[in-house]
């Protein structure tokens, strides 16, 4: 079982945000995001209405936001074209509409580099409003889901792991049934394999996703949030209480540095910009956080990239680390 990273969750969250009658579990998150609607309004948002576009199968998984955006920038034009063509067919099939699709009326991100960059810019702004403030909690929940199912798989085998999937999935060896009632589907993988991916924002009908070229393993998203209590523990920010407590523990700037890295992994210069401090000061704060085991640092060429550790995530979520 894998996770798709912040870009995949951002794609899925756009569908959830625009669903007219989506699950109540996202009610509070929807309200907060829509209050900032003026910051994220763009005609490209219509691409994700209805869940017909599966750009996550084009970009693949990406551990960091920057890595995901780079994958989108560099995605092959033919793959993008195939994905949009398939999305048009799905839209026509499910809505019985063949009129011009607003999702692509604004431009051609498959072939026009300017339109591709406009899509990237829109997603970047939207992510910082709708996903980044919650990413540390989301990542902790996804890692928990991933680790739990991996443990069942290691100790009891694949059948026990599949038998524990949420409603909408039913394991009847050797067949995994997906759907409910009369809408149960049968998919033949043809040797491509199946990747189970826990997701915070995927809440649509259970579906198997295939890459446009049909070469990659099929993807099956498994909802990681099932109740409003789950959402309350994940789709909240550190601003209400926890961050103030961290400021008392770590100091104001250092707590803000941990929070900034927890929201979006970044380089030292990016951290300096977010904190409005000098590069030397940002480097010093990152060093202290790394020595405390709250972040990890990896060098890429001349730049270093910081990301939060499970211990740091626990502190940001207001949880005591396990002994």
Tab-separated table of C-alpha atoms in Angstrom:
chain	number	residue	atom	x	y	z
A	1	UNK	CA	0.000	0.000	0.000
A	2	UNK	CA	1.364	3.428	-0.970
A	3	UNK	CA	0.346	7.088	-0.664
A	4	UNK	CA	0.051	9.464	-3.595
A	5	UNK	CA	1.406	12.566	-1.897
A	6	UNK	CA	0.130	16.154	-1.672
A	7	UNK	CA	-0.483	16.677	-5.405
A	8	UNK	CA	-2.704	13.599	-5.686
A	9	UNK	CA	-4.694	14.685	-2.627
A	10	UNK	CA	-5.006	18.183	-4.102
A	11	UNK	CA	-6.526	16.789	-7.314
A	12	UNK	CA	-8.979	14.715	-5.294
A	13	UNK	CA	-9.831	17.585	-2.942
A	14	UNK	CA	-10.915	19.755	-5.873
A	15	UNK	CA	-13.471	17.123	-6.823
A	16	UNK	CA	-14.654	16.854	-3.214
A	17	UNK	CA	-14.894	20.642	-2.844
A	18	UNK	CA	-17.093	20.967	-5.937
A	19	UNK	CA	-19.341	17.978	-5.229
A	20	UNK	CA	-22.837	19.473	-4.679
A	21	UNK	CA	-23.872	16.806	-2.196
A	22	UNK	CA	-20.608	15.432	-0.924
A	23	UNK	CA	-20.121	13.645	2.386
A	24	UNK	CA	-20.841	15.727	5.504
A	25	UNK	CA	-17.454	14.653	6.839
A	26	UNK	CA	-15.951	17.511	4.783
A	27	UNK	CA	-18.465	20.183	5.807
A	28	UNK	CA	-16.147	22.241	8.012
A	29	UNK	CA	-13.258	22.032	5.552
A	30	UNK	CA	-15.505	23.080	2.649
A	31	UNK	CA	-16.739	26.105	4.553
A	32	UNK	CA	-13.227	27.278	5.407
A	33	UNK	CA	-11.969	26.813	1.846
A	34	UNK	CA	-14.957	28.562	0.266
A	35	UNK	CA	-14.406	31.546	2.538
A	36	UNK	CA	-11.108	31.968	0.699
A	37	UNK	CA	-12.694	31.301	-2.691
A	38	UNK	CA	-11.454	34.588	-4.136
A	39	UNK	CA	-7.909	33.298	-3.681
A	40	UNK	CA	-8.429	30.102	-5.654
A	41	UNK	CA	-11.002	30.945	-8.335
A	42	UNK	CA	-9.861	29.806	-11.776
A	43	UNK	CA	-11.720	28.198	-14.709
A	44	UNK	CA	-9.305	25.237	-14.500
A	45	UNK	CA	-11.159	24.147	-11.346
A	46	UNK	CA	-13.931	22.855	-13.623
A	47	UNK	CA	-11.501	20.164	-14.836
A	48	UNK	CA	-12.057	18.323	-11.577
A	49	UNK	CA	-15.848	18.554	-11.322
A	50	UNK	CA	-17.400	15.110	-11.319
A	51	UNK	CA	-14.096	13.296	-10.916
A	52	UNK	CA	-13.733	12.521	-14.632
A	53	UNK	CA	-10.099	13.661	-14.903
A	54	UNK	CA	-7.494	11.410	-13.260
A	55	UNK	CA	-4.346	13.526	-13.500
A	56	UNK	CA	-2.869	11.556	-10.612
A	57	UNK	CA	-2.487	8.614	-12.997
A	58	UNK	CA	-0.555	10.903	-15.362
A	59	UNK	CA	1.821	12.407	-12.804
A	60	UNK	CA	2.223	9.353	-10.583
A	61	UNK	CA	2.913	9.589	-6.832
A	62	UNK	CA	5.155	12.358	-5.499
A	63	UNK	CA	6.398	12.664	-1.921
A	64	UNK	CA	6.656	16.470	-1.923
A	65	UNK	CA	4.579	19.260	-3.392
A	66	UNK	CA	7.453	20.587	-5.472
A	67	UNK	CA	8.154	17.118	-6.891
A	68	UNK	CA	4.482	16.732	-7.822
A	69	UNK	CA	4.320	20.073	-9.635
A	70	UNK	CA	7.479	19.206	-11.545
A	71	UNK	CA	5.920	15.892	-12.601
A	72	UNK	CA	2.863	17.785	-13.874
A	73	UNK	CA	5.017	20.256	-15.771
A	74	UNK	CA	6.938	17.427	-17.424
A	75	UNK	CA	4.030	15.039	-18.109
A	76	UNK	CA	3.971	13.949	-21.737
A	77	UNK	CA	1.572	15.785	-24.030
A	78	UNK	CA	0.252	12.513	-25.463
A	79	UNK	CA	-0.531	11.144	-21.987
A	80	UNK	CA	-2.360	14.347	-21.076
A	81	UNK	CA	-4.271	14.279	-24.352
A	82	UNK	CA	-5.305	10.664	-23.788
A	83	UNK	CA	-6.445	11.474	-20.251
A	84	UNK	CA	-8.577	14.430	-21.345
A	85	UNK	CA	-10.063	12.427	-24.226
A	86	UNK	CA	-11.007	9.627	-21.830
A	87	UNK	CA	-12.455	12.163	-19.388
A	88	UNK	CA	-14.679	13.602	-22.123
A	89	UNK	CA	-16.014	10.126	-22.869
A	90	UNK	CA	-16.719	9.458	-19.187
A	91	UNK	CA	-18.440	12.812	-18.787
A	92	UNK	CA	-20.659	12.165	-21.809
A	93	UNK	CA	-21.469	8.650	-20.599
A	94	UNK	CA	-22.429	9.617	-17.045
A	95	UNK	CA	-24.043	13.023	-17.682
A	96	UNK	CA	-25.460	12.361	-21.175
A	97	UNK	CA	-23.996	15.712	-22.190
A	98	UNK	CA	-21.838	16.241	-25.260
A	99	UNK	CA	-21.679	20.050	-25.130
A	100	UNK	CA	-18.457	21.994	-24.759
A	101	UNK	CA	-16.747	21.105	-21.489
A	102	UNK	CA	-15.946	24.115	-19.302
A	103	UNK	CA	-13.021	22.227	-17.824
A	104	UNK	CA	-11.064	22.582	-21.063
A	105	UNK	CA	-12.783	25.629	-22.552
A	106	UNK	CA	-10.207	27.933	-20.937
A	107	UNK	CA	-7.125	26.360	-22.557
A	108	UNK	CA	-5.158	23.314	-23.669
A	109	UNK	CA	-2.765	22.228	-20.891
A	110	UNK	CA	-1.930	19.056	-22.804
A	111	UNK	CA	-0.120	20.876	-25.615
A	112	UNK	CA	0.196	24.574	-24.718
A	113	UNK	CA	3.055	25.213	-22.273
A	114	UNK	CA	1.543	28.516	-21.180
A	115	UNK	CA	-1.745	26.829	-20.308
A	116	UNK	CA	0.142	24.029	-18.526
A	117	UNK	CA	1.940	26.620	-16.401
A	118	UNK	CA	-1.369	28.401	-15.733
A	119	UNK	CA	-2.765	25.094	-14.418
A	120	UNK	CA	0.320	24.653	-12.229
A	121	UNK	CA	-0.040	28.204	-10.866
A	122	UNK	CA	-3.711	27.664	-10.065
A	123	UNK	CA	-3.016	24.375	-8.286
A	124	UNK	CA	-0.177	25.935	-6.304
A	125	UNK	CA	-2.392	28.746	-5.024
A	126	UNK	CA	-5.267	26.392	-4.278
A	127	UNK	CA	-3.019	23.927	-2.463
A	128	UNK	CA	-1.730	26.585	-0.086
A	129	UNK	CA	-5.307	27.469	0.896
A	130	UNK	CA	-7.084	24.107	0.856
A	131	UNK	CA	-4.500	21.400	1.581
A	132	UNK	CA	-1.202	22.781	2.907
A	133	UNK	CA	-2.641	24.001	6.256
A	134	UNK	CA	-3.815	20.438	6.947
A	135	UNK	CA	-1.036	18.446	5.322
A	136	UNK	CA	0.836	17.463	8.463
A	137	UNK	CA	-2.329	15.928	9.959
A	138	UNK	CA	-3.270	14.332	6.641
A	139	UNK	CA	0.152	12.796	6.219
A	140	UNK	CA	0.098	11.376	9.731
A	141	UNK	CA	-3.307	9.787	9.088
A	142	UNK	CA	-2.215	8.349	5.732
A	143	UNK	CA	0.963	6.930	7.240
A	144	UNK	CA	-1.079	5.411	10.066
A	145	UNK	CA	-3.459	3.801	7.571
A	146	UNK	CA	-0.571	2.578	5.468
A	147	UNK	CA	1.312	1.123	8.432
A	148	UNK	CA	-1.778	-0.596	9.825
A	149	UNK	CA	-2.575	-2.418	6.601
A	150	UNK	CA	1.088	-3.269	6.013
A	151	UNK	CA	1.211	-4.815	9.486
A	152	UNK	CA	-1.891	-6.943	8.809
A	153	UNK	CA	-0.398	-8.002	5.464
A	154	UNK	CA	2.915	-9.009	7.082
A	155	UNK	CA	1.351	-10.866	10.011
A	156	UNK	CA	-1.794	-12.397	8.470
A	157	UNK	CA	-1.362	-12.258	4.707
A	158	UNK	CA	-2.988	-10.522	1.758
A	159	UNK	CA	-6.445	-12.057	2.302
A	160	UNK	CA	-6.716	-10.651	5.827
A	161	UNK	CA	-5.549	-7.262	4.609
A	162	UNK	CA	-8.129	-7.178	1.802
A	163	UNK	CA	-10.859	-8.484	4.098
A	164	UNK	CA	-10.358	-5.432	6.314
A	165	UNK	CA	-11.147	-2.882	3.611
A	166	UNK	CA	-14.002	-0.403	4.327
A	167	UNK	CA	-17.593	-0.694	2.963
A	168	UNK	CA	-17.732	-0.795	-0.810
A	169	UNK	CA	-14.961	-3.398	-1.023
A	170	UNK	CA	-15.519	-7.112	-0.525
A	171	UNK	CA	-12.873	-9.807	-0.742
A	172	UNK	CA	-14.186	-13.139	-1.989
A	173	UNK	CA	-11.041	-15.067	-2.828
A	174	UNK	CA	-9.737	-14.817	-5.486
A	175	UNK	CA	-11.969	-11.838	-6.428
A	176	UNK	CA	-12.049	-8.343	-4.956
A	177	UNK	CA	-15.559	-6.946	-5.502
A	178	UNK	CA	-15.766	-3.185	-5.783
A	179	UNK	CA	-19.081	-1.370	-5.480
A	180	UNK	CA	-22.401	-1.931	-3.779
A	181	UNK	CA	-25.715	-3.522	-4.602
A	182	UNK	CA	-26.290	-3.809	-8.337
A	183	UNK	CA	-23.256	-1.687	-9.188
A	184	UNK	CA	-20.530	-4.253	-8.551
A	185	UNK	CA	-17.768	-4.174	-11.150
A	186	UNK	CA	-15.307	-6.775	-12.380
A	187	UNK	CA	-11.870	-5.645	-13.530
A	188	UNK	CA	-9.202	-7.780	-15.152
A	189	UNK	CA	-5.722	-6.488	-14.393
A	190	UNK	CA	-3.948	-8.437	-17.102
A	191	UNK	CA	-0.810	-8.829	-15.010
A	192	UNK	CA	-0.400	-5.104	-14.339
A	193	UNK	CA	-0.808	-5.369	-10.565
A	194	UNK	CA	-2.931	-3.338	-8.180
A	195	UNK	CA	-1.755	-0.549	-5.850
A	196	UNK	CA	-3.928	0.235	-2.817
A	197	UNK	CA	-3.644	3.922	-1.905
A	198	UNK	CA	-5.092	5.429	1.303
A	199	UNK	CA	-6.591	8.845	0.628
A	200	UNK	CA	-8.100	11.611	2.755
A	201	UNK	CA	-10.108	13.234	-0.016
A	202	UNK	CA	-11.186	10.295	-2.171
A	203	UNK	CA	-14.822	9.645	-1.237
A	204	UNK	CA	-16.482	8.756	-4.561
A	205	UNK	CA	-17.791	5.343	-5.524
A	206	UNK	CA	-15.036	2.687	-5.335
A	207	UNK	CA	-13.244	2.715	-8.678
A	208	UNK	CA	-10.116	1.216	-10.175
A	209	UNK	CA	-8.004	3.755	-12.081
A	210	UNK	CA	-5.737	2.900	-14.990
A	211	UNK	CA	-2.962	5.045	-16.461
A	212	UNK	CA	-3.798	6.488	-19.921
A	213	UNK	CA	-1.166	4.315	-21.611
A	214	UNK	CA	-2.245	1.203	-19.682
A	215	UNK	CA	1.341	0.401	-18.671
A	216	UNK	CA	1.323	1.215	-14.953
A	217	UNK	CA	-0.309	-0.856	-12.159
A	218	UNK	CA	-3.974	-0.109	-11.545
A	219	UNK	CA	-4.752	2.204	-8.625
A	220	UNK	CA	-7.473	1.683	-6.032
A	221	UNK	CA	-8.024	4.475	-3.506
A	222	UNK	CA	-9.156	3.520	-0.010
A	223	UNK	CA	-10.841	6.289	2.048
A	224	UNK	CA	-8.849	7.118	5.191
A	225	UNK	CA	-11.650	9.241	6.708
A	226	UNK	CA	-14.887	7.480	7.562
A	227	UNK	CA	-16.500	9.656	10.253
A	228	UNK	CA	-16.764	13.316	11.214
A	229	UNK	CA	-14.521	12.466	14.161
A	230	UNK	CA	-11.845	11.281	11.737
A	231	UNK	CA	-12.127	14.571	9.857
A	232	UNK	CA	-11.955	16.637	13.028
A	233	UNK	CA	-8.675	14.963	13.888
A	234	UNK	CA	-7.164	15.537	10.440
A	235	UNK	CA	-8.695	18.570	8.720
A	236	UNK	CA	-7.751	21.015	11.455
A	237	UNK	CA	-4.823	23.389	11.656
A	238	UNK	CA	-2.238	23.965	14.332
A	239	UNK	CA	-3.316	27.581	14.730
A	240	UNK	CA	-5.945	26.930	17.408
A	241	UNK	CA	-3.977	26.136	20.517
A	242	UNK	CA	-1.300	23.677	19.451
A	243	UNK	CA	0.940	26.205	17.726
A	244	UNK	CA	0.804	28.508	20.748
A	245	UNK	CA	1.822	25.597	22.942
A	246	UNK	CA	4.695	24.832	20.581
A	247	UNK	CA	5.776	28.463	20.732
A	248	UNK	CA	6.064	28.153	24.504
A	249	UNK	CA	8.115	24.975	24.078
A	250	UNK	CA	10.309	25.851	21.098
A	251	UNK	CA	10.127	29.608	20.803
A	252	UNK	CA	7.884	31.516	18.401
A	253	UNK	CA	10.057	31.507	15.274
A	254	UNK	CA	11.190	27.909	15.700
A	255	UNK	CA	7.599	26.727	16.201
A	256	UNK	CA	6.580	28.615	13.066
A	257	UNK	CA	9.489	27.000	11.218
A	258	UNK	CA	8.341	23.504	12.208
A	259	UNK	CA	4.768	24.375	11.231
A	260	UNK	CA	5.895	25.770	7.855
A	261	UNK	CA	7.953	22.663	7.041
A	262	UNK	CA	5.077	20.434	8.201
A	263	UNK	CA	2.692	22.158	5.794
A	264	UNK	CA	4.996	22.031	2.750
A	265	UNK	CA	8.526	20.537	2.673
A	266	UNK	CA	10.925	23.258	1.546
A	267	UNK	CA	14.498	24.422	1.058
A	268	UNK	CA	16.278	26.676	3.523
A	269	UNK	CA	15.771	29.720	1.299
A	270	UNK	CA	12.058	28.963	0.979
A	271	UNK	CA	11.849	28.605	4.754
A	272	UNK	CA	13.531	31.989	5.164
A	273	UNK	CA	10.954	33.554	2.856
A	274	UNK	CA	8.033	31.985	4.734
A	275	UNK	CA	9.342	33.142	8.095
A	276	UNK	CA	10.575	36.518	6.795
A	277	UNK	CA	13.994	35.948	8.347
A	278	UNK	CA	17.527	35.858	6.981
A	279	UNK	CA	18.924	32.764	5.278
A	280	UNK	CA	21.402	32.293	8.138
A	281	UNK	CA	18.605	32.461	10.719
A	282	UNK	CA	16.461	29.942	8.811
A	283	UNK	CA	19.451	27.608	8.545
A	284	UNK	CA	20.059	27.864	12.285
A	285	UNK	CA	16.416	27.077	13.144
A	286	UNK	CA	16.407	24.118	10.744
A	287	UNK	CA	19.598	22.772	12.308
A	288	UNK	CA	18.114	22.855	15.802
A	289	UNK	CA	14.905	21.166	14.623
A	290	UNK	CA	16.914	18.484	12.817
A	291	UNK	CA	19.071	17.756	15.870
A	292	UNK	CA	15.890	17.398	17.922
A	293	UNK	CA	14.600	14.788	15.465
A	294	UNK	CA	11.656	16.949	14.355
A	295	UNK	CA	12.721	17.339	10.711
A	296	UNK	CA	14.967	15.562	8.240
A	297	UNK	CA	17.217	17.258	5.704
A	298	UNK	CA	18.314	15.861	2.337
A	299	UNK	CA	20.762	17.587	0.013
A	300	UNK	CA	19.936	17.896	-3.695
A	301	UNK	CA	22.826	19.524	-5.499
A	302	UNK	CA	23.475	22.904	-3.921
A	303	UNK	CA	20.134	23.014	-2.106
A	304	UNK	CA	18.910	21.197	0.993
A	305	UNK	CA	15.299	20.115	1.404
A	306	UNK	CA	13.612	19.861	4.799
A	307	UNK	CA	10.619	17.679	5.687
A	308	UNK	CA	8.943	16.900	8.992
A	309	UNK	CA	9.490	13.574	10.796
A	310	UNK	CA	6.746	11.477	12.468
A	311	UNK	CA	7.873	12.967	15.797
A	312	UNK	CA	7.500	16.469	14.403
A	313	UNK	CA	4.110	15.585	12.941
A	314	UNK	CA	2.972	14.299	16.329
A	315	UNK	CA	3.925	17.586	17.976
A	316	UNK	CA	2.152	19.603	15.286
A	317	UNK	CA	-0.972	17.516	15.791
A	318	UNK	CA	-0.863	18.026	19.532
A	319	UNK	CA	-0.120	14.368	20.232
A	320	UNK	CA	2.418	13.005	22.678
A	321	UNK	CA	5.022	10.872	20.900
A	322	UNK	CA	4.930	7.176	21.678
A	323	UNK	CA	7.751	5.932	23.939
